[in-house]
């Protein structure tokens, strides 16, 4: 006779006699029914305590009180993919029952079958209704005999009704075989397996599959057919607006952050938006150079100069190094796209990104203070300041503030204030007056500053100007293959930084693409599904081509794409127009940038840096509110390493800690010990519900494995199970002496409903665990497992787990049926202590 105690965490189980006696009294009023072959002749008090009898009237009233309430599935509920074993239907019973155990008229069920359809294939929905295990109302709760699964039910094989599974194999006569489809189309000799897509296309008469794939992988052919004249005005206005904003920014990024000729910043708007418009899956996203990527390119160039691999003032070589970095970043994400690594944007944690991006913003602000105060020449004279850390530059600024240029500081300060005022006005007024988005404030600042410098000759008063902007080779678009053998020394230098540029760029592009969606809506492009893998391919090809022309790395930016959408851009044609406008600028308008003050470019970059920093306080307050001190510590470490030492160290620490966090999370088993909620047949995690006073079952350890078992998370599985046996929890320190009696571990019940994946290593570890249990006389049961014939079930069979634990009879539908099997008296079944000692390890 089994007994139960108040909690599975307790050391010994005192039986609850009052509950058992009351349950046995209730059991005397239950309906008589046939027992299973494996059930004891006289049900125990435990079984009686949880098989509460209910009359049909009671069940009706209970249904009325629970209508509309949705409860989470627990371990007491059978898996849809499993079915109990050793259940034999009563051949004399003709009544039909639904899954809840309520009687239903056959005529009503038939009408329901006839009216039910699926949304996918519009075919009649076939309900699986088996012969009940016994006659009369079914009121046995969790331990009720379940309906046997039909071999040709929808859960087995490919039903043809849109529920997945493997499609039929193509035969010599074109007929399918196996399961329902086999009975529908006849049988044949299988020679070639059809893909699911081909099967669905063939079944629904879709013949132009080549066009289907072409428009999916090259979205240009999907949206160009939808393009209308109504799109033209909005796309052109959006392109002109973005050009007025971001072409001067591209000059700033190249000149002040990447330390390459300004024209190389424009190349990023020549090639990348054009290629992304052809291959990209987000119609309204616009790609271009970003502050973080440009700064990282500059760090590679400075490192190359410091190591003597590149002359300090050779701008042509600096441009080629930038092309190498861009090409490598493009190659990295292109390969990632081909290998379907679209989940990589989730590798970097939010605290790492916030800490690193905020640090980049701070570094940019400090870097730009030197040219904004007119101290660039003095910094070069001091030597090493421009290549030092942010702390070194702040020290230099404080020591030499008296040498700053008044006109340079004035122009930079006024430009910064004007841009910031317009930025805040747009932010506040745009919800009520959307037209303010069209005001080209940055373009006006650039034009006015250039005209005033030209007319008033501020350049003669000490204001540094951009000067001649042109290609150093004479060719407006010079081609340089970035992966030459001569560039190998630069490739080795840029390897790690290029990978981080690719990762950060893809992350920002993913944020922008997900916020913009697929562009569906009024007058928008329809039918282009957002795909992370296709985004990787599109961004990779764009940067590979950009790297061949020594462009800066270019990715999707949320702010730039938002400007595109808010100013009328609805299709990728706005990106094509932006590329065309940039080509016109490169060919004909470069002389107009001659008198553009560098201080204005620096102030524009400072505004961008401010936007990178201003989101940090919100995240910091959020983590403080939720007491996320680990995340705050990670942010602080990355920020401090970047500020006090270098970007390289900040990158290394951030990526390293993020990967360690991911590995730690993925390798930690999440097994749970289950206890029963008193008065119910539901089993919940005892460690998550300590206040529930959950009951445990004498002689049984019920363990739930809620995740796939792979090589990553099974290494510590044995140790976790050992702790459950010794202490009833995985949180106890192994130095604690045993607190859980060995008598509670005579039967081990594994709830494996969450094991949706299983690899070879996980199978081997599980086989060793089951074998050791059996060698020590412990009975092992698996509940809510995979259906027979599935890949996971086949792994259980081939590895010998099925045979070792006792055959199919030990694979049951739910915990309740496993508990009934544990009461079965076995001849010379002796129990041995699994742990082997009284301590933990």
PDB file of C-alpha atoms in Angstrom, residues 185 340 808:
ATOM      1  CA  UNK A 185      -4.027   6.143 -53.773  1.00  0.00           C
ATOM      2  CA  UNK A 340      21.066  29.128 -42.386  1.00  0.00           C
ATOM      3  CA  UNK A 808       6.527  -1.263 -24.326  1.00  0.00           C
TER       4      UNK A 808
END
